[in-house]
Short mmCIF file of C-alpha atoms in Angstrom, two decimals:
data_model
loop_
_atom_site.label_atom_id
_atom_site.label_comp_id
_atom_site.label_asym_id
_atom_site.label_seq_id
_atom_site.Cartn_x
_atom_site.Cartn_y
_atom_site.Cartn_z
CA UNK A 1 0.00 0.00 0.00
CA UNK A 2 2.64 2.56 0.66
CA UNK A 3 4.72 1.45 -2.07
CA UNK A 4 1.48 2.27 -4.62
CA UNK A 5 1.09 5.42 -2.79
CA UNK A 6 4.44 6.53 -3.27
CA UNK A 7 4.05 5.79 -7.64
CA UNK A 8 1.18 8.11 -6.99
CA UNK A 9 2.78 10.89 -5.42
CA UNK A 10 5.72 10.59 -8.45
CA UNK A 11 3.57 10.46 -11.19
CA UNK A 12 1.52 13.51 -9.51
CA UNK A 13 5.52 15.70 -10.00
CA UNK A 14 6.05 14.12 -13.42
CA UNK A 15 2.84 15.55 -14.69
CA UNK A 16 3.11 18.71 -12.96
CA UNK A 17 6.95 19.50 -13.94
CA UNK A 18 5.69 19.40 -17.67
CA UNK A 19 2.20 20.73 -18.45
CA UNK A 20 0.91 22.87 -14.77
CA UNK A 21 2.19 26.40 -16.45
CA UNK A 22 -0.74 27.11 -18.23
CA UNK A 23 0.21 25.42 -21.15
CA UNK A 24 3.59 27.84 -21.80
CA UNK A 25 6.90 27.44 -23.12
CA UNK A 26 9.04 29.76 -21.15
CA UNK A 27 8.45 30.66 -17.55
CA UNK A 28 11.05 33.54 -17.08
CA UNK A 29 9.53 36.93 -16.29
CA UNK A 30 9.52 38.74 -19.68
CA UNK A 31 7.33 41.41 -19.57
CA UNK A 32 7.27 43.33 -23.11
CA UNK A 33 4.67 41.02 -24.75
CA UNK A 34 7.04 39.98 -27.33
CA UNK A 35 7.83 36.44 -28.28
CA UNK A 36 11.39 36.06 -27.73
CA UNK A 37 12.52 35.64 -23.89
CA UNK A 38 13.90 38.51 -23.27
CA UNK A 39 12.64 41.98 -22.30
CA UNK A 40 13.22 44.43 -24.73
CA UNK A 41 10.11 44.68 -26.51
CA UNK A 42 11.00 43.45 -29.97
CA UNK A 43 10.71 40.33 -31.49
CA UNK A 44 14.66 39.11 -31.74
CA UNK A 45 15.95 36.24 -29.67
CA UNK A 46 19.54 37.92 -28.84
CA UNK A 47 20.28 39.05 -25.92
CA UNK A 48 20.78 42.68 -26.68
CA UNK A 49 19.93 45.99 -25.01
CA UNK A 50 18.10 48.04 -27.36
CA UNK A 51 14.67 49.77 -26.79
CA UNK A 52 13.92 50.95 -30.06
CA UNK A 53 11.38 48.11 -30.48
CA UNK A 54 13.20 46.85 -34.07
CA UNK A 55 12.93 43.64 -36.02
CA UNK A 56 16.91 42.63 -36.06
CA UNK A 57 17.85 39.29 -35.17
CA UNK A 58 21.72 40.15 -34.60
CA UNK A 59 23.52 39.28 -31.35
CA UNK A 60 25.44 42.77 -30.52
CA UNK A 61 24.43 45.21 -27.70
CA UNK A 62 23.41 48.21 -29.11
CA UNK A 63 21.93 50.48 -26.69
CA UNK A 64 20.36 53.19 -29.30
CA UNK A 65 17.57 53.92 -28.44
CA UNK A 66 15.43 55.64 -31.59
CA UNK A 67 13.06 54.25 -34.32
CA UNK A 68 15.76 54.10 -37.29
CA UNK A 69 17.41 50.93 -38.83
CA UNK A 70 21.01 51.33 -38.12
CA UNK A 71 22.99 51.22 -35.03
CA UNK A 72 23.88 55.35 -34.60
CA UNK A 73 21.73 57.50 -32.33
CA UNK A 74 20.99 60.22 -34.40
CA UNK A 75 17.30 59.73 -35.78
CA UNK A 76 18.51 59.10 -39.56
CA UNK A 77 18.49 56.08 -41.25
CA UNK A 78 21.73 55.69 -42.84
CA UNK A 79 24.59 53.94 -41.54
CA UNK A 80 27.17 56.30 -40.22
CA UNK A 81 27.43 57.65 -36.73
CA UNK A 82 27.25 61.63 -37.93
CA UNK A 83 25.06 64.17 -37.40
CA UNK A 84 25.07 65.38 -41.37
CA UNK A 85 22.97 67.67 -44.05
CA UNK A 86 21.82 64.75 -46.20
CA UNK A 87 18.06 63.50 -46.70
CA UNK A 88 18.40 62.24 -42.39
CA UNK A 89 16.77 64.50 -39.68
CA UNK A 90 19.77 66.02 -38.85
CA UNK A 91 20.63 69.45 -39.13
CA UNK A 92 23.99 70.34 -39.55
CA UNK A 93 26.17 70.42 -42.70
CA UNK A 94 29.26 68.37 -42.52
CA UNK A 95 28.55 65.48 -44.86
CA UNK A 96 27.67 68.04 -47.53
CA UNK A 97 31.06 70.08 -47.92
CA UNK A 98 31.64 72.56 -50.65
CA UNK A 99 34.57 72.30 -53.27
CA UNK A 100 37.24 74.80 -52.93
CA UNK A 101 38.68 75.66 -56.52
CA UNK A 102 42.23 76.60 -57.15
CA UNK A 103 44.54 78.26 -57.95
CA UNK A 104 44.19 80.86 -55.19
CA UNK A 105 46.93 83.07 -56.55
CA UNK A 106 45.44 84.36 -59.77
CA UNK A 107 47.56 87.32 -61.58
CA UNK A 108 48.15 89.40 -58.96
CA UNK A 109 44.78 88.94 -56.80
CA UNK A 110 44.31 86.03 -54.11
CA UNK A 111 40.97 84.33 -55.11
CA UNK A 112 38.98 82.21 -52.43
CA UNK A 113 36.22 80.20 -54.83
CA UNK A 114 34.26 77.15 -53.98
CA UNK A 115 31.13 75.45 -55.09
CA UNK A 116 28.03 73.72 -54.28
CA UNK A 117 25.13 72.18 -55.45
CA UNK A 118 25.47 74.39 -58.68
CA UNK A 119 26.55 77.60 -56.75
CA UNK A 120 29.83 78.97 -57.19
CA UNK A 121 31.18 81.69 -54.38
CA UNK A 122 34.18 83.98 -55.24
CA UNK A 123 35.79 86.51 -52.75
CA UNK A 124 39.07 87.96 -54.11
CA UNK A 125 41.47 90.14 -51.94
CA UNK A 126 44.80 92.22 -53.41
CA UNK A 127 47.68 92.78 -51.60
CA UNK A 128 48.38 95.70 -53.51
CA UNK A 129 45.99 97.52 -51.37
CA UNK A 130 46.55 96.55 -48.51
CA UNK A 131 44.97 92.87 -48.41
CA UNK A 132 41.37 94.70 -49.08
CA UNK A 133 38.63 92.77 -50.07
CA UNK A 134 37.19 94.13 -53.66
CA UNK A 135 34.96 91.85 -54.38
CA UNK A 136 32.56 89.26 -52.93
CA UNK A 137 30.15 87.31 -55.12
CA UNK A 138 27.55 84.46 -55.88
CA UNK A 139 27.36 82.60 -59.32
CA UNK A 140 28.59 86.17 -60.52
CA UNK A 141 25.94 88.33 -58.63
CA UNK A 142 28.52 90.66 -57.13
CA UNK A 143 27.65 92.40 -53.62
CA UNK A 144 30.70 94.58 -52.66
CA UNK A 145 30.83 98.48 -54.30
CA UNK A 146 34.08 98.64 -56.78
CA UNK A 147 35.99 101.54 -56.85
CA UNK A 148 33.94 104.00 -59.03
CA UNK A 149 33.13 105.11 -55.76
CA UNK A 150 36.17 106.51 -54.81
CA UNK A 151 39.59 105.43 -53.48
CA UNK A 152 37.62 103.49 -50.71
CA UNK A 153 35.91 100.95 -52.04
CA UNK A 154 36.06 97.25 -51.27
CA UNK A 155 35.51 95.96 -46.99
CA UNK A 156 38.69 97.20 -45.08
CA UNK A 157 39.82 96.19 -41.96
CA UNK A 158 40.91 99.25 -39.33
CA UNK A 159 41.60 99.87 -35.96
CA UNK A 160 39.46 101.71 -33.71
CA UNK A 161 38.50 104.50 -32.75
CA UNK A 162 38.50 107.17 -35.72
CA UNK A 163 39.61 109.87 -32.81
CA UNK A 164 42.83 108.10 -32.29
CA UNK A 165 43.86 108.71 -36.42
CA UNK A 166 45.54 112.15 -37.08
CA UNK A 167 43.68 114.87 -36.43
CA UNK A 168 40.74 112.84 -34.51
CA UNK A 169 39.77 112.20 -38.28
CA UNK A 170 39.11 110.92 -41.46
CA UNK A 171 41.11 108.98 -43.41
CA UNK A 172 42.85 106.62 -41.42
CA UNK A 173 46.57 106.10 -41.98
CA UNK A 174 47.62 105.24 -45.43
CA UNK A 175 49.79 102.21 -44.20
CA UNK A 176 46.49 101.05 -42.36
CA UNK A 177 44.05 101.13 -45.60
CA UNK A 178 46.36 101.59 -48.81
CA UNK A 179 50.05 100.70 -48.90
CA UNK A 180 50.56 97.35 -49.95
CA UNK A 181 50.76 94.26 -48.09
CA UNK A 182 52.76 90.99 -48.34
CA UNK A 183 50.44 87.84 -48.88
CA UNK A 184 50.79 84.36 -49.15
CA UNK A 185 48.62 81.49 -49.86
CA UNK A 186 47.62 78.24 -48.93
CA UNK A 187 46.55 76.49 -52.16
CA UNK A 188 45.37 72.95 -50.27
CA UNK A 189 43.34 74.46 -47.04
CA UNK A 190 42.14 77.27 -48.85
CA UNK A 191 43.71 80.17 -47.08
CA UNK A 192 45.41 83.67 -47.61
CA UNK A 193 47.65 85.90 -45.39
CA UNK A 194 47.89 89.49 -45.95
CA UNK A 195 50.48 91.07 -43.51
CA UNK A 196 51.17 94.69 -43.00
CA UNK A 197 54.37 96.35 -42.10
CA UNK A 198 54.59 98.48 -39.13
CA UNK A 199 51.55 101.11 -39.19
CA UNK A 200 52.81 104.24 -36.86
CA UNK A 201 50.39 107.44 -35.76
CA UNK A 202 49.60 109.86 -32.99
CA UNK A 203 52.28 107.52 -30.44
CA UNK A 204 51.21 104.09 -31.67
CA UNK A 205 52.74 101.15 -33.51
CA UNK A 206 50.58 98.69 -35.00
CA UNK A 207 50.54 95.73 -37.29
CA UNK A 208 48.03 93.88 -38.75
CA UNK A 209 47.50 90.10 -40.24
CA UNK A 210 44.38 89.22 -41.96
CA UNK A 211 43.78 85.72 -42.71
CA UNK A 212 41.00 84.69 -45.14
CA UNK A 213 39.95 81.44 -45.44
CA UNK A 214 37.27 79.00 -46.15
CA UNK A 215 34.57 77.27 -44.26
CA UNK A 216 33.74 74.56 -46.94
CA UNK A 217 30.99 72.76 -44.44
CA UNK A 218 28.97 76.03 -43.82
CA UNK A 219 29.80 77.43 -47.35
CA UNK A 220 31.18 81.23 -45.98
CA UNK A 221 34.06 82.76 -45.24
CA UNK A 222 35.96 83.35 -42.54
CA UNK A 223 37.97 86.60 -41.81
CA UNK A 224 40.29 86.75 -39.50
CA UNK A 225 41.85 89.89 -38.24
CA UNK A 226 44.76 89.93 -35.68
CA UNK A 227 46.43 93.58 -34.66
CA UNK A 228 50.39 93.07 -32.65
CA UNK A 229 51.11 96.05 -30.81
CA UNK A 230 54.44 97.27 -31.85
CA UNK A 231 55.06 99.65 -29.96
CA UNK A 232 57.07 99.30 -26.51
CA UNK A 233 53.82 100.23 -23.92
CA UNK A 234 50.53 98.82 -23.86
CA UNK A 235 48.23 100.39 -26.34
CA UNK A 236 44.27 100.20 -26.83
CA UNK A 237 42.30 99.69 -30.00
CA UNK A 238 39.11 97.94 -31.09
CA UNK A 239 38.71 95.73 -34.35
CA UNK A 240 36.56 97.36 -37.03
CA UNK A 241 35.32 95.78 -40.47
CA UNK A 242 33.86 98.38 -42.75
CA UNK A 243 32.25 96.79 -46.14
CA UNK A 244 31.16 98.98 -48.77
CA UNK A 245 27.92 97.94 -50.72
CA UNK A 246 26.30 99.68 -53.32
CA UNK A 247 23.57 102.14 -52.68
CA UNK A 248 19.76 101.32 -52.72
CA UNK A 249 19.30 98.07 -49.90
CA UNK A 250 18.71 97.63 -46.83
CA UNK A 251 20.50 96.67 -43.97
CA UNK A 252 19.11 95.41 -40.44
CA UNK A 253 20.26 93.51 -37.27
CA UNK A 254 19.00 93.13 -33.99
CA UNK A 255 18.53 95.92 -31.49
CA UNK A 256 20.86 95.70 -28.36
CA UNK A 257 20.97 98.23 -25.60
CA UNK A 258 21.48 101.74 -25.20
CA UNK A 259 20.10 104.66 -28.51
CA UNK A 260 20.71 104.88 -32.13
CA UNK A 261 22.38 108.04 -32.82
CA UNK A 262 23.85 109.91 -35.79
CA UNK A 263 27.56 110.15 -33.37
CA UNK A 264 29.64 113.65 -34.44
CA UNK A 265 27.19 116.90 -34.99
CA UNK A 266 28.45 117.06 -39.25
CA UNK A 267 26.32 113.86 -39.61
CA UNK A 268 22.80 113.08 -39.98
CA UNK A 269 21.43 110.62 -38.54
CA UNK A 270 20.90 107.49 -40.66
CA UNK A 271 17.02 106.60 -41.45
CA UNK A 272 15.94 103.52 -39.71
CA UNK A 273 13.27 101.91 -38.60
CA UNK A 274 12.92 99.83 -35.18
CA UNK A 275 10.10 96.80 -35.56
CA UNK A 276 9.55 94.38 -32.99
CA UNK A 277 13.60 94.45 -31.90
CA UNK A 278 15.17 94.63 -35.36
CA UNK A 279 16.36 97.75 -36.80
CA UNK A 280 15.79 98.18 -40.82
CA UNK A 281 17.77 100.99 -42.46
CA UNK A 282 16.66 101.73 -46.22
CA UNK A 283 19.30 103.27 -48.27
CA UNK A 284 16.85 104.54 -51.12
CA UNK A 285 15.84 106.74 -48.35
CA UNK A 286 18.46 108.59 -48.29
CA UNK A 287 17.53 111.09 -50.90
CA UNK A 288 20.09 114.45 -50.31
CA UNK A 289 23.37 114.87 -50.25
CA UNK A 290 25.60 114.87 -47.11
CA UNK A 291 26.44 112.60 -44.45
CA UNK A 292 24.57 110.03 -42.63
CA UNK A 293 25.25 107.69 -40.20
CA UNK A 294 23.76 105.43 -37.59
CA UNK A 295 25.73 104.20 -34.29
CA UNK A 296 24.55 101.72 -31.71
CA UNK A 297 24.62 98.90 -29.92
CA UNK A 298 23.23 95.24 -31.15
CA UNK A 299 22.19 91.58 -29.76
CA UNK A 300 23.16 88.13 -31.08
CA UNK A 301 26.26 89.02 -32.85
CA UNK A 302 25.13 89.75 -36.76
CA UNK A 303 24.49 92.18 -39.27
CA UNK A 304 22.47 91.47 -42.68
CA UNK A 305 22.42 93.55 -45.86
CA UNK A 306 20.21 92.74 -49.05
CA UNK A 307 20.35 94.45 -52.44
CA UNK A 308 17.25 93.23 -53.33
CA UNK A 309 18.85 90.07 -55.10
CA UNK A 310 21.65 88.78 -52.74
CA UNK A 311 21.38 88.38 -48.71
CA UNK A 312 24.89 89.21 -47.37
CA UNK A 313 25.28 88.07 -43.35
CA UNK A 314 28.09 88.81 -41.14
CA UNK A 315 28.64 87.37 -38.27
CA UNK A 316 31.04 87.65 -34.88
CA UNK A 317 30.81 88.12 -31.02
CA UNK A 318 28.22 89.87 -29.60
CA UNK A 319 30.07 92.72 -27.12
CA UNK A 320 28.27 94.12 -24.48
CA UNK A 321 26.92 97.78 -24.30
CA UNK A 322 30.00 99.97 -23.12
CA UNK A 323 32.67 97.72 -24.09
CA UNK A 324 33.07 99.67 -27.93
CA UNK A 325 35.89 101.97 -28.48
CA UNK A 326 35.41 105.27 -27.42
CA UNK A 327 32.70 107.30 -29.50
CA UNK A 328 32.16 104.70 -31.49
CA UNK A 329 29.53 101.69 -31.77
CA UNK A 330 29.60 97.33 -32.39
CA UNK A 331 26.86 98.50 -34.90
CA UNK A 332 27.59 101.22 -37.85
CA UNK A 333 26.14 102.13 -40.63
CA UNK A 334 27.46 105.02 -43.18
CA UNK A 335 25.46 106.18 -46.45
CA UNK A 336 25.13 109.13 -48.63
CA UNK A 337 23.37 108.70 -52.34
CA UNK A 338 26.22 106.83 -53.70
CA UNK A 339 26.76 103.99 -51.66
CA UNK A 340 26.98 102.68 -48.13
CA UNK A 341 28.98 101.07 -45.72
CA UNK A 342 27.71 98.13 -43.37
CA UNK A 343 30.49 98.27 -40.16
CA UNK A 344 30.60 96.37 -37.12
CA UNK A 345 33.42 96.34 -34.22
CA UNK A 346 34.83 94.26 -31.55
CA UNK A 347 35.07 95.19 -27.82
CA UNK A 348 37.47 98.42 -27.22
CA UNK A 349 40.76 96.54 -25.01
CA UNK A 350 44.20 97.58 -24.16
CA UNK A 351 47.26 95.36 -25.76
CA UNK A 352 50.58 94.56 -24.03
CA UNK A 353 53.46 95.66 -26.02
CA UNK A 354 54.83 92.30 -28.51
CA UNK A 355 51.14 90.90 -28.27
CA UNK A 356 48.32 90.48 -30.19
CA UNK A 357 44.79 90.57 -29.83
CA UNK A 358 42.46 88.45 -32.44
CA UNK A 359 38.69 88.84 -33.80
CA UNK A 360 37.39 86.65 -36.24
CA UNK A 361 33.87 87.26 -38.54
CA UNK A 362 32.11 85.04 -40.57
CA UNK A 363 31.10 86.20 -43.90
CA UNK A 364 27.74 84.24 -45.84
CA UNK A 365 25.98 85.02 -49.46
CA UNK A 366 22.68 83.89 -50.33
CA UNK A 367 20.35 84.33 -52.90
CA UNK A 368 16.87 86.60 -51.76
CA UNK A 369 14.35 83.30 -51.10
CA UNK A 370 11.45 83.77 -53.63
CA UNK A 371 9.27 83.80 -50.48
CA UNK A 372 11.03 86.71 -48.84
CA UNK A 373 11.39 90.96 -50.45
CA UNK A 374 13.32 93.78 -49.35
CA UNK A 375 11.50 95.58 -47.81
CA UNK A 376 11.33 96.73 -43.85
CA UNK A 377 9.80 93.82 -41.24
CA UNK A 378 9.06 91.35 -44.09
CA UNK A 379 8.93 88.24 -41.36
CA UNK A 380 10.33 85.79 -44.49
CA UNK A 381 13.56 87.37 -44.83
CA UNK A 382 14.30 88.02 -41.05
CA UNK A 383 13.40 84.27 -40.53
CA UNK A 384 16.32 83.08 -43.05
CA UNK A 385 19.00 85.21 -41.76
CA UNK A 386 18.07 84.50 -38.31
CA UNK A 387 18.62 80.48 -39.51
CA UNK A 388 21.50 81.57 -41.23
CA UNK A 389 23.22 83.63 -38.16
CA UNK A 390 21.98 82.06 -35.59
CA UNK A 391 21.40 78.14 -36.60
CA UNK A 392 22.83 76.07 -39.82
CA UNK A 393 24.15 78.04 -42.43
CA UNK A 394 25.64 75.69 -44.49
CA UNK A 395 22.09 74.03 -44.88
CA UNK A 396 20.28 77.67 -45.55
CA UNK A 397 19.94 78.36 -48.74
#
């Protein structure tokens, strides 16, 4: 009797060690309703650690965790780990690169050219005048004034303030904006070097390097200026880019602190327009002769000009209210019926003697979207510079 009773109790764990789960093939706790063992929520059988709820069946341990097919974390669905400008989600423009085109020494000038998608840039620079800019286009659309305006033509680079030149005035010192420079270029990273000799005035001693180059990812240009004190005491000075356009756009940037105002009494003050923070100044307003001019302080570190064709964006450190050169302002606008000059400086600082102090600006040409006019306000344009200046140029276009 106990010998049957015992068969009964073994048969009893026999059945229940093969069919008392509710009829189940796996008792380990997955949870994700999938039909592999494990608890990831998709329907592999590796032993992984992704959440992104795919279909794979390979056996690595990924850990990405968004919807795409590939193994990278940035939302596209190609294979590489980047974060590039092609067809993907992503938003910046370093798979995409422009095509610089040499030579860069060209008869006497120093060209920077490069092209994309169909566009062709061209900036060219001569030594001969002191490593100024004279001209800066876009498949041939060219927005920089030439020199039928006057010996002054072409974006200059100069030291600030205009007080400190001789006589507290205008022009600045020959070997600062005329004499010829030495250059050199560098034909595989798309670079020139213009260097100055020594630029003496009213107890200073300055040189000056400018170094041009390309940004082939965000399809601009890149300026930038260094000025060595060479004199043997400290000596103060602010950066100051002045481009000359022709006359009839507009120009605009973003309000910062402080007034617009016209600066010395012998100029009137530039027209503009202030519109929900941005300033708009319309050259074909400026209908007499004279002198006007606008001085100020902006935000955000840019300042856009459109001829009505082209939309021409510079772009460098914001400085704070105060920190200009004296009588001077980051913001600067010249005009009279001929043509005008778009200006912005650096922050006003003192230089040990044998050093150097270095700002650098960011030049970008677009064509005027077909949605967008230039004209004061119009919400279309502000939007593209504002993605151009402030988000992913290379991508803008």
């Amino acid at each position: 009797m106990r010998n049957n009773f015992l068969l009964l109790i073994l048969a009893t764990i026999l059945l229940c060690g093969t069919g008392c789960d509710d009829g189940g093939s796996d008792v380990r706790p997955g949870t994700d309703g999938d039909t592999d063992s494990d608890t990831d929520g998709d329907t592999d059988s590796d032993a992984d650690s992704d959440t992104d709820a795919d279909t794979d069946s390979d056996t690595d341990s990924d850990t990405d965790s968004d919807a795409d097919t590939d193994g990278d974390t940035d939302g596209d669905t190609d294979s590489d780990s980047d974060s590039d400008s092609d067809t993907d989600a992503d938003t910046d423009s370093n798979a995409d690169p422009a095509s610089l085109i040499t030579p860069i020494e060209r008869n006497g000038a120093y060209v920077l050219e490069f092209e994309y998608n169909g566009n062709t840039w061209h900036l060219e620079a001569r030594p001969d005048n002191a490593g100024r800019i004279v001209s800066f286009q876009l498949n041939d659309a060219e927005i920089i004034a030439d020199n039928t305006i006057g010996a002054l033509y072409g974006s200059d680079f100069l030291i600030s303030p205009q007080s400190s030149f001789e006589n507290s005035n205008w022009p600045p010192p020959s070997d600062m904006y005329a004499t010829p420079y030495t250059a050199s270029a560098d034909e595989e990273n798309g670079s020139i070097t213009m260097q100055s000799g020594n630029i003496s005035y009213v107890g200073v001693v300055w040189s000056i390097t400018k170094t041009y180059s390309v940004d082939l990812d965000e399809k601009a240009i890149v300026l930038e200026y260094t000025f060595t004190n060479e004199g043997s005491a400290p000596q103060s000075g602010a950066p100051w880019e002045i481009t000359r356009v022709r006359s009839g756009g507009l120009s605009f940037f973003p309000m910062g602190s402080g007034a617009i105002t016209s600066g010395p009494s012998w100029f009137t003050e530039y027209p503009n327009e202030e519109l929900n923070g941005t300033v708009w100044c319309d050259h074909s307003e400026i209908q007499s002769s004279g002198d006007y001019k606008l001085f100020t302080d902006g935000s955000d570190g840019w300042l856009a000009h459109t001829d009505g064709t082209l939309v021409f964006v510079k772009t460098f450190d914001d400085i704070p209210d105060g920190s200009e050169a004296p009588d001077e302002g980051e913001i600067e606008l010249y005009g009279n019926p001929n043509y005008e000059e778009v200006e912005q400086q650096g922050a006003y600082e003192s230089v040990p003697a044998g050093e150097s102090a270095t700002w650098t600006v960011k030049w970008y040409l677009r064509d005027l979207p077909v949605d967008a006019s230039a004209s004061a306000g119009d919400t279309p344009l502000l939007n593209f510079v504002e993605a151009i200046a402030l988000g992913d140029g290379g991508n803008t276009f």
